[in-house]
Amino acid sequence: MLVVQKFGGTSVADPGRIARVAARIKGAVQDGHRVVVVVSAMGDTTDELLALAREVTRNPSPREIDMLMATGEQVSIALLTMALQAKDCDAISLTGAQAGITTDGIHTKGRIVDIDTARLRSELDRGRVVVVAGFQGVTPDGEITTLGRGGSDTTAVALAAALGAEVCEIYTDVDGVYTADPRLVPEARKLDVISHDEMLELASLGAVVLHPRAVELAKLYGVPLVVRSSFNDGPGTLIKEVGDLEKAAVVSGVAHDVNIAKISLFDVEDRPGIASRIFRELARSNINVDMIIQGAMRDGRNDIAFTVSRDDLSRALEAVHRIQGLVGAKGITFNDTLAKVSIVGAGMVSYPGVAATMFEGLAEAGINIAMISTSEIKVSCVISREEIERAVRALHMKFNLGEAPAGGPA
Ligand code: ADP
Ligand code: ASP
Ligand code: MG
């Protein structure tokens, strides 16, 4: 059978680990599988490249950022392929472009729009392991674009879908998906199974163990997706369609995101068209806006506040300053010392009081809430970044997430 295996940065952080990954891949080949491998850049390479760019200029252009970041994955595909060849395992490395991955033109936030699998299939037919650079693709005009931080997961699922692979395995530095980030919450529990919808929420709300778009594609194309450790043989976590809402946990996990910033516009005019002007201008700059709050109107004026990714803060501020006059805002401020904590659970919708329990949990920990947003399967609160670890732990405890749900598997 055909399998896609993706190895994250920590799993290929040094030559020793690259050799271990190569041995694992060779094992899959010896078991009779055809294997496509996706790798991330080694260790913290992507962060280091970004830091380097910022030493050159405070405001590097997104195109050149992509050009720079894409080199990280090119290093790891070459080294891993050499390690495979050294083990007498026939293999070839391919960049995103060589693997036929076409992306749209949004630099640093590209989306895969098409995969031409001809080259991949011909290499597989020659009995080779194909090692593809994650996180990158090329536009029809030949421009390299990357898929957003953590985007190698998405490359792997997209390849699995395009090739009709039996399974997409995401190998990482934890044993699977946990009820909260195990680095913050030692008592977090590994989940054996999680639904696409819950995983999508967790991933979108900051659980970096999977890239949100990877979960979306797995759901859309019915790709069986597993998160496993690259350091042991544990079964990991299966992400799949779980239909029965009745059985769903009220709260299945806590996610956190320290990469957010809030922008506030004061005293904007209270008339039709104001919000559309503000958010159209942000959309034009390809900035995703998360939470939005419009305060109570007084004297014909409103306050509007919203959150964006911290990476987008300076461009978002430029955008709102451009339209400040048009919307009559008397002031613009920002806060980049915030974080967001969220609870996720498909069963929440049928239990009133879940949000209240969350606010209680934060109150008991003496944590102040700056913004709130809810949906059928999540509640999010913006709080001070300094308090994020305490908040995640307090909520994990409040909802007893360390204990297996009654009747469920341990
Ligand atoms: P990789 O380099 O393999 O892609 P990442 O650092 O992107 O690895 O993702 C794995 C990390 O995700 C873990 O080390 C863990 O700290 C973090 N993480 C956050 N939330 C969760 C969660 N709910 N379950 C498991 N890991 C999580
Ligand atoms: N190397 C990229 C990053 O650090 C992509 C990935 O690891 O998935 O974001
Ligand atoms: Mg990752």
Coordinates of C-alpha atoms and ligand atoms in Angstrom, one line a residue:
M1 CA 0.0 0.0 0.0
L2 CA 1.0 3.6 -0.5
V3 CA 1.6 5.7 2.7
V4 CA 2.6 9.3 3.2
Q5 CA 4.8 9.9 6.2
K6 CA 5.6 13.4 7.4
F7 CA 8.5 14.1 9.8
G8 CA 8.5 17.4 11.7
G9 CA 11.5 19.6 12.5
T10 CA 12.5 18.0 15.8
S11 CA 12.4 14.6 14.2
V12 CA 15.1 15.6 11.7
A13 CA 16.9 18.1 14.0
D14 CA 20.4 16.5 13.6
P15 CA 22.3 13.9 11.6
G16 CA 21.6 11.2 14.2
R17 CA 17.9 11.8 14.1
I18 CA 17.9 11.9 10.3
A19 CA 19.5 8.5 10.3
R20 CA 16.8 7.2 12.7
V21 CA 14.0 8.6 10.5
A22 CA 15.7 6.9 7.5
A23 CA 15.7 3.6 9.3
R24 CA 12.0 3.9 10.1
I25 CA 11.3 4.7 6.4
K26 CA 13.4 1.8 5.3
G27 CA 11.3 -0.4 7.6
A28 CA 8.1 0.7 5.9
V29 CA 9.6 -0.1 2.5
Q30 CA 10.7 -3.5 3.8
D31 CA 7.2 -4.1 5.0
G32 CA 6.2 -3.8 1.3
H33 CA 4.8 -0.2 1.3
R34 CA 5.4 2.4 -1.3
V35 CA 6.4 5.5 0.7
V36 CA 6.2 9.3 0.0
V37 CA 7.9 11.3 2.7
V38 CA 7.4 14.9 3.6
V39 CA 9.9 16.7 5.8
S40 CA 10.1 20.0 7.6
A41 CA 13.2 22.1 8.0
M42 CA 15.7 20.8 10.6
G43 CA 15.0 21.9 14.2
D44 CA 14.5 25.6 14.6
T45 CA 15.8 26.4 11.1
T46 CA 12.7 28.3 10.0
D47 CA 12.8 30.6 13.1
E48 CA 16.5 31.1 12.6
L49 CA 16.0 32.1 9.0
L50 CA 13.3 34.6 10.0
A51 CA 15.5 36.1 12.7
L52 CA 18.3 36.5 10.1
A53 CA 15.9 38.3 7.8
R54 CA 14.9 40.7 10.6
E55 CA 18.6 41.5 11.2
V56 CA 18.8 42.6 7.6
T57 CA 15.6 44.7 7.7
R58 CA 12.8 45.4 10.0
N59 CA 10.3 44.9 7.2
P60 CA 11.3 42.1 4.9
S61 CA 9.0 41.6 1.8
P62 CA 6.8 38.5 1.9
R63 CA 8.2 37.3 -1.4
E64 CA 11.8 37.3 -0.1
I65 CA 10.7 35.7 3.2
D66 CA 9.2 32.8 1.2
M67 CA 12.4 32.5 -0.9
L68 CA 14.4 32.4 2.3
M69 CA 12.2 30.1 4.4
A70 CA 11.8 27.5 1.5
T71 CA 15.5 26.8 1.7
G72 CA 15.1 25.2 5.1
E73 CA 13.1 22.2 3.7
Q74 CA 15.5 21.9 0.8
V75 CA 18.3 21.1 3.2
S76 CA 16.4 18.4 5.1
I77 CA 15.1 16.6 2.0
A78 CA 18.6 16.3 0.6
L79 CA 20.1 15.1 3.8
L80 CA 17.3 12.6 4.5
T81 CA 17.6 11.3 0.9
M82 CA 21.3 10.8 1.4
A83 CA 20.7 9.0 4.6
L84 CA 18.2 6.6 2.8
Q85 CA 20.7 6.0 0.0
A86 CA 23.4 5.3 2.5
K87 CA 21.1 2.5 3.8
D88 CA 20.7 1.1 0.3
C89 CA 17.2 2.4 0.1
D90 CA 16.6 3.9 -3.3
A91 CA 15.2 7.5 -2.9
I92 CA 15.0 10.9 -4.5
S93 CA 14.3 14.3 -3.1
L94 CA 11.9 16.8 -4.7
T95 CA 11.2 20.4 -4.0
G96 CA 7.5 21.5 -3.9
A97 CA 7.8 22.7 -7.5
Q98 CA 9.4 19.4 -8.7
A99 CA 6.7 17.4 -6.9
G100 CA 4.1 19.3 -8.9
I101 CA 2.6 21.3 -6.1
T102 CA 0.9 24.5 -7.4
T103 CA 0.0 27.2 -4.9
D104 CA -1.8 30.5 -5.1
G105 CA 0.2 33.7 -5.0
I106 CA -0.3 34.7 -1.3
H107 CA 3.2 34.9 0.0
T108 CA 3.7 33.3 3.5
K109 CA 0.1 32.1 3.6
G110 CA -0.2 30.2 0.3
R111 CA -2.7 27.5 -0.4
I112 CA -2.2 24.4 -2.5
V113 CA -4.5 24.7 -5.5
D114 CA -3.4 21.7 -7.5
I115 CA -1.0 18.8 -7.5
D116 CA 0.3 17.2 -10.7
T117 CA 1.3 13.7 -9.5
A118 CA 3.0 12.6 -12.8
R119 CA 6.6 13.0 -11.5
L120 CA 5.7 11.5 -8.1
R121 CA 4.1 8.5 -9.6
S122 CA 6.9 7.8 -12.1
E123 CA 9.5 7.9 -9.2
L124 CA 7.3 5.6 -7.1
D125 CA 7.0 3.3 -10.1
R126 CA 10.8 3.1 -10.2
G127 CA 10.7 1.7 -6.7
R128 CA 12.0 4.9 -5.1
V129 CA 11.0 6.5 -1.8
V130 CA 10.1 10.1 -2.8
V131 CA 11.2 12.7 -0.2
V132 CA 9.2 16.0 -0.7
A133 CA 9.9 19.4 0.8
G134 CA 7.0 20.3 3.0
F135 CA 5.5 23.8 3.4
Q136 CA 6.3 25.0 -0.1
G137 CA 4.8 25.2 -3.6
V138 CA 5.1 27.2 -6.7
T139 CA 2.6 29.5 -8.4
P140 CA 1.7 29.0 -12.1
D141 CA 4.1 32.0 -12.7
G142 CA 7.0 30.2 -11.0
E143 CA 6.9 32.1 -7.7
I144 CA 7.8 30.1 -4.6
T145 CA 5.2 30.4 -1.9
T146 CA 5.0 28.8 1.6
L147 CA 1.9 27.6 3.3
G148 CA 2.0 29.3 6.7
R149 CA 3.9 28.1 9.8
G150 CA 3.5 24.4 10.4
G151 CA 2.4 24.0 6.8
S152 CA 4.3 20.8 6.1
D153 CA 1.4 18.9 7.6
T154 CA -0.7 20.3 4.9
T155 CA 1.7 19.2 2.2
A156 CA 1.6 15.7 3.5
V157 CA -2.2 15.5 3.6
A158 CA -2.6 17.1 0.2
L159 CA -0.1 14.6 -1.3
A160 CA -2.0 11.7 0.4
A161 CA -5.2 12.9 -1.1
A162 CA -3.8 13.5 -4.6
L163 CA -2.1 10.1 -4.6
G164 CA -5.0 8.2 -3.0
A165 CA -2.7 7.0 -0.2
E166 CA -4.0 4.5 2.4
V167 CA -3.0 6.7 5.3
C168 CA -1.1 9.9 6.1
E169 CA 1.1 9.6 9.2
I170 CA 2.3 12.8 10.9
Y171 CA 5.4 11.9 13.0
T172 CA 6.3 14.4 15.6
D173 CA 7.9 14.9 19.1
V174 CA 4.8 13.9 21.2
D175 CA 2.9 10.7 21.3
G176 CA -0.2 12.1 19.6
V177 CA -2.9 14.7 20.2
Y178 CA -3.4 15.5 23.9
T179 CA -6.1 17.2 25.9
A180 CA -3.8 20.2 26.1
D181 CA -0.2 21.0 25.1
P182 CA 1.8 18.4 27.1
R183 CA 4.6 20.9 27.4
L184 CA 2.4 23.1 29.5
V185 CA 0.2 20.6 31.3
P186 CA 2.1 17.5 32.5
E187 CA -1.2 15.7 33.4
A188 CA -2.6 16.2 29.8
R189 CA -4.0 12.9 28.5
K190 CA -3.3 11.5 25.0
L191 CA -6.5 11.0 23.0
D192 CA -6.8 7.7 21.0
V193 CA -9.3 9.3 18.6
I194 CA -10.5 12.8 17.9
S195 CA -13.1 14.0 15.4
H196 CA -12.1 16.2 12.5
D197 CA -14.3 19.1 13.7
E198 CA -12.7 19.1 17.2
M199 CA -9.2 18.7 15.8
L200 CA -9.8 21.6 13.3
E201 CA -10.9 23.8 16.2
L202 CA -8.0 22.9 18.4
A203 CA -5.6 23.4 15.5
S204 CA -7.1 26.7 14.5
L205 CA -7.1 27.9 18.1
G206 CA -3.4 27.3 18.5
A207 CA -2.6 23.6 19.0
V208 CA 0.4 23.5 16.7
V209 CA 0.5 19.7 16.7
L210 CA -1.4 19.8 13.4
H211 CA -1.8 22.6 10.8
P212 CA -5.5 23.5 10.5
R213 CA -5.5 23.3 6.7
A214 CA -4.2 19.7 7.0
V215 CA -7.2 18.7 9.1
E216 CA -9.5 20.4 6.7
L217 CA -8.1 18.6 3.7
A218 CA -8.2 15.2 5.5
K219 CA -11.8 15.7 6.2
L220 CA -12.6 17.0 2.7
Y221 CA -10.9 14.1 0.9
G222 CA -11.4 11.4 3.5
V223 CA -7.7 10.9 4.1
P224 CA -7.1 8.7 7.2
L225 CA -4.8 10.9 9.4
V226 CA -2.7 9.7 12.3
V227 CA -0.4 11.7 14.6
R228 CA 2.4 9.6 16.1
S229 CA 5.7 9.9 17.8
S230 CA 8.8 9.6 15.7
F231 CA 10.7 8.4 18.8
N232 CA 8.6 5.3 19.7
D233 CA 6.1 2.9 18.1
G234 CA 3.0 4.0 20.0
P235 CA -0.3 4.0 18.0
G236 CA -0.7 7.8 18.3
T237 CA -4.0 9.6 17.7
L238 CA -6.4 8.9 14.9
I239 CA -8.3 11.9 13.4
K240 CA -11.6 10.7 11.9
E241 CA -15.2 11.3 11.3
V242 CA -17.0 10.9 14.6
G243 CA -20.7 11.2 14.0
D244 CA -22.4 10.5 17.3
L245 CA -22.7 13.8 19.1
E246 CA -24.4 12.1 22.0
K247 CA -21.2 10.4 22.9
A248 CA -19.0 13.4 22.4
A249 CA -17.1 14.8 25.4
V250 CA -18.5 18.1 26.6
V251 CA -15.0 19.5 26.6
S252 CA -12.3 17.4 24.9
G253 CA -9.3 19.8 25.0
V254 CA -7.8 23.2 25.9
A255 CA -5.9 25.1 23.2
H256 CA -3.8 28.2 23.6
D257 CA -2.3 30.8 21.3
V258 CA 0.3 33.3 22.3
N259 CA 0.6 34.7 18.8
I260 CA -2.2 37.2 18.9
A261 CA -2.5 41.0 19.1
K262 CA -5.4 43.3 19.6
I263 CA -6.1 46.5 17.8
S264 CA -8.6 49.1 19.0
L265 CA -10.2 52.0 17.1
F266 CA -11.8 54.6 19.3
D267 CA -14.7 56.8 18.7
V268 CA -15.5 55.7 15.1
E269 CA -18.7 57.1 13.6
D270 CA -21.8 55.0 14.2
R271 CA -23.3 54.6 10.7
P272 CA -23.6 52.0 8.0
G273 CA -20.4 51.1 6.1
I274 CA -17.9 51.7 8.9
A275 CA -17.2 48.1 9.8
S276 CA -17.1 47.1 6.1
R277 CA -14.4 49.8 5.4
I278 CA -12.2 48.7 8.2
F279 CA -12.4 45.0 7.5
R280 CA -12.3 45.3 3.7
E281 CA -9.0 47.2 4.1
L282 CA -7.6 44.4 6.3
A283 CA -8.8 41.8 3.9
R284 CA -7.1 43.6 1.0
S285 CA -3.8 43.2 2.9
N286 CA -4.5 39.4 3.3
I287 CA -4.9 39.8 7.1
N288 CA -7.1 37.4 8.9
V289 CA -9.1 39.0 11.6
D290 CA -10.2 36.7 14.5
M291 CA -12.4 38.1 17.3
I292 CA -14.2 41.4 16.8
I293 CA -15.9 43.5 19.4
Q294 CA -18.0 46.6 18.9
G295 CA -18.6 48.4 22.1
A296 CA -21.9 50.0 23.1
M297 CA -22.6 53.2 21.2
R298 CA -22.5 56.6 23.0
D299 CA -23.0 60.0 21.5
G300 CA -23.1 58.6 18.0
R301 CA -19.6 57.0 18.3
N302 CA -18.4 53.4 18.7
D303 CA -15.3 51.6 19.8
I304 CA -14.2 48.6 17.6
A305 CA -11.6 46.2 18.7
F306 CA -10.3 43.0 16.9
T307 CA -7.5 40.5 17.1
V308 CA -5.0 39.5 14.5
S309 CA -2.0 37.2 14.4
R310 CA 1.0 39.0 15.9
D311 CA 2.9 38.4 12.7
D312 CA 0.4 40.6 11.0
L313 CA 0.3 43.4 13.6
S314 CA 2.4 45.9 11.8
R315 CA 0.7 45.5 8.5
A316 CA -2.7 45.6 10.2
L317 CA -1.8 48.8 11.9
E318 CA -0.7 50.3 8.6
A319 CA -4.1 49.3 7.1
V320 CA -6.2 50.8 9.8
H321 CA -4.1 54.0 9.8
R322 CA -4.8 54.3 6.1
I323 CA -8.6 54.3 6.7
Q324 CA -8.6 56.2 10.0
G325 CA -9.8 59.4 8.4
L326 CA -12.5 57.6 6.4
V327 CA -14.1 56.0 9.4
G328 CA -13.6 59.1 11.7
A329 CA -11.6 57.1 14.3
K330 CA -10.3 59.5 17.0
G331 CA -7.6 57.1 18.1
I332 CA -5.9 53.7 17.4
T333 CA -4.1 51.6 19.9
F334 CA -2.8 48.1 20.0
N335 CA -1.8 45.5 22.6
D336 CA 0.7 42.7 21.8
T337 CA 1.0 41.3 25.3
L338 CA -2.1 39.1 25.0
A339 CA -2.9 35.4 24.5
K340 CA -6.0 33.4 23.8
V341 CA -7.1 30.3 25.7
S342 CA -10.0 28.1 24.4
I343 CA -11.9 25.1 25.3
V344 CA -13.2 22.8 22.6
G345 CA -15.8 20.0 22.7
A346 CA -18.4 18.7 20.2
G347 CA -20.7 17.9 23.1
M348 CA -20.7 21.4 24.5
V349 CA -23.7 22.5 22.3
S350 CA -26.1 20.3 24.4
Y351 CA -24.8 21.4 27.8
P352 CA -25.7 24.8 29.0
G353 CA -23.3 26.4 31.5
V354 CA -20.0 25.2 29.9
A355 CA -18.9 28.8 29.2
A356 CA -19.9 29.8 32.8
T357 CA -17.7 27.0 34.1
M358 CA -14.8 28.2 32.0
F359 CA -15.2 31.8 33.3
E360 CA -15.4 30.4 36.8
G361 CA -12.2 28.4 36.3
L362 CA -10.4 31.6 35.2
A363 CA -11.9 33.7 38.0
E364 CA -10.8 31.1 40.6
A365 CA -7.3 31.5 39.2
G366 CA -7.6 35.3 39.5
I367 CA -7.3 35.7 35.7
N368 CA -9.0 38.6 34.0
I369 CA -10.8 38.2 30.7
A370 CA -10.3 40.9 28.0
M371 CA -12.4 39.4 25.2
I372 CA -14.7 36.4 24.7
S373 CA -16.0 34.6 21.7
T374 CA -18.1 31.4 21.4
S375 CA -19.3 28.9 18.8
E376 CA -21.2 25.6 19.0
I377 CA -18.0 23.7 19.8
K378 CA -15.7 26.2 21.5
V379 CA -15.3 29.1 23.9
S380 CA -12.3 31.4 23.7
C381 CA -11.1 34.1 26.1
V382 CA -8.4 36.6 25.5
I383 CA -6.2 37.2 28.6
S384 CA -2.8 38.6 29.5
R385 CA 0.0 36.5 28.0
E386 CA 1.8 36.3 31.3
E387 CA -1.1 34.2 32.6
I388 CA -1.5 31.8 29.8
E389 CA 0.2 28.8 31.4
R390 CA -1.8 29.2 34.6
A391 CA -5.0 29.6 32.6
V392 CA -4.5 26.4 30.5
R393 CA -3.6 24.4 33.6
A394 CA -6.6 25.8 35.6
L395 CA -9.1 25.0 32.8
H396 CA -7.6 21.5 32.2
M397 CA -8.2 20.8 35.9
K398 CA -11.6 22.5 36.1
F399 CA -12.9 20.2 33.3
N400 CA -11.2 17.1 34.7
L401 CA -9.5 16.5 31.4
G402 CA -6.7 14.4 32.9
E403 CA -9.2 11.7 33.7
A404 CA -10.6 9.4 30.9
P405 CA -14.4 10.1 30.4
A406 CA -16.6 7.6 32.2
G407 CA -17.3 4.5 30.1
G408 CA -14.7 5.5 27.5
P409 CA -11.4 3.8 26.9
A410 CA -8.6 4.6 29.4
Ligands
ADP1 P1 6.7 19.3 14.3 O1 8.0 19.9 14.2 O2 6.8 17.8 14.4 O3 5.7 19.7 13.2 P2 5.3 21.0 16.2 O4 6.2 21.7 17.2 O5 4.8 21.7 15.0 O6 6.2 19.7 15.7 O7 4.1 20.3 16.9 C1 4.3 19.4 18.0 C2 4.1 20.2 19.3 O8 2.8 20.6 19.4 C3 4.4 19.4 20.6 O9 5.7 19.4 21.0 C4 3.5 20.2 21.6 O10 4.3 21.0 22.4 C5 2.6 21.0 20.8 N1 1.2 20.9 21.1 C6 0.3 21.9 21.3 N2 -0.9 21.5 21.6 C7 -0.9 20.1 21.6 C8 -1.8 19.1 21.8 N3 -3.1 19.4 22.1 N4 -1.4 17.8 21.7 C9 -0.1 17.5 21.4 N5 0.8 18.5 21.2 C10 0.5 19.8 21.3
ASP2 N1 9.4 24.6 8.6 C1 8.1 25.2 8.6 C2 7.8 25.9 10.0 O1 8.6 25.8 10.9 C3 7.0 24.3 8.2 C4 6.7 23.2 9.2 O2 7.5 22.9 10.1 O3 5.7 22.5 9.1 O4 6.8 26.4 10.2
MG3 MG 4.4 21.3 13.0

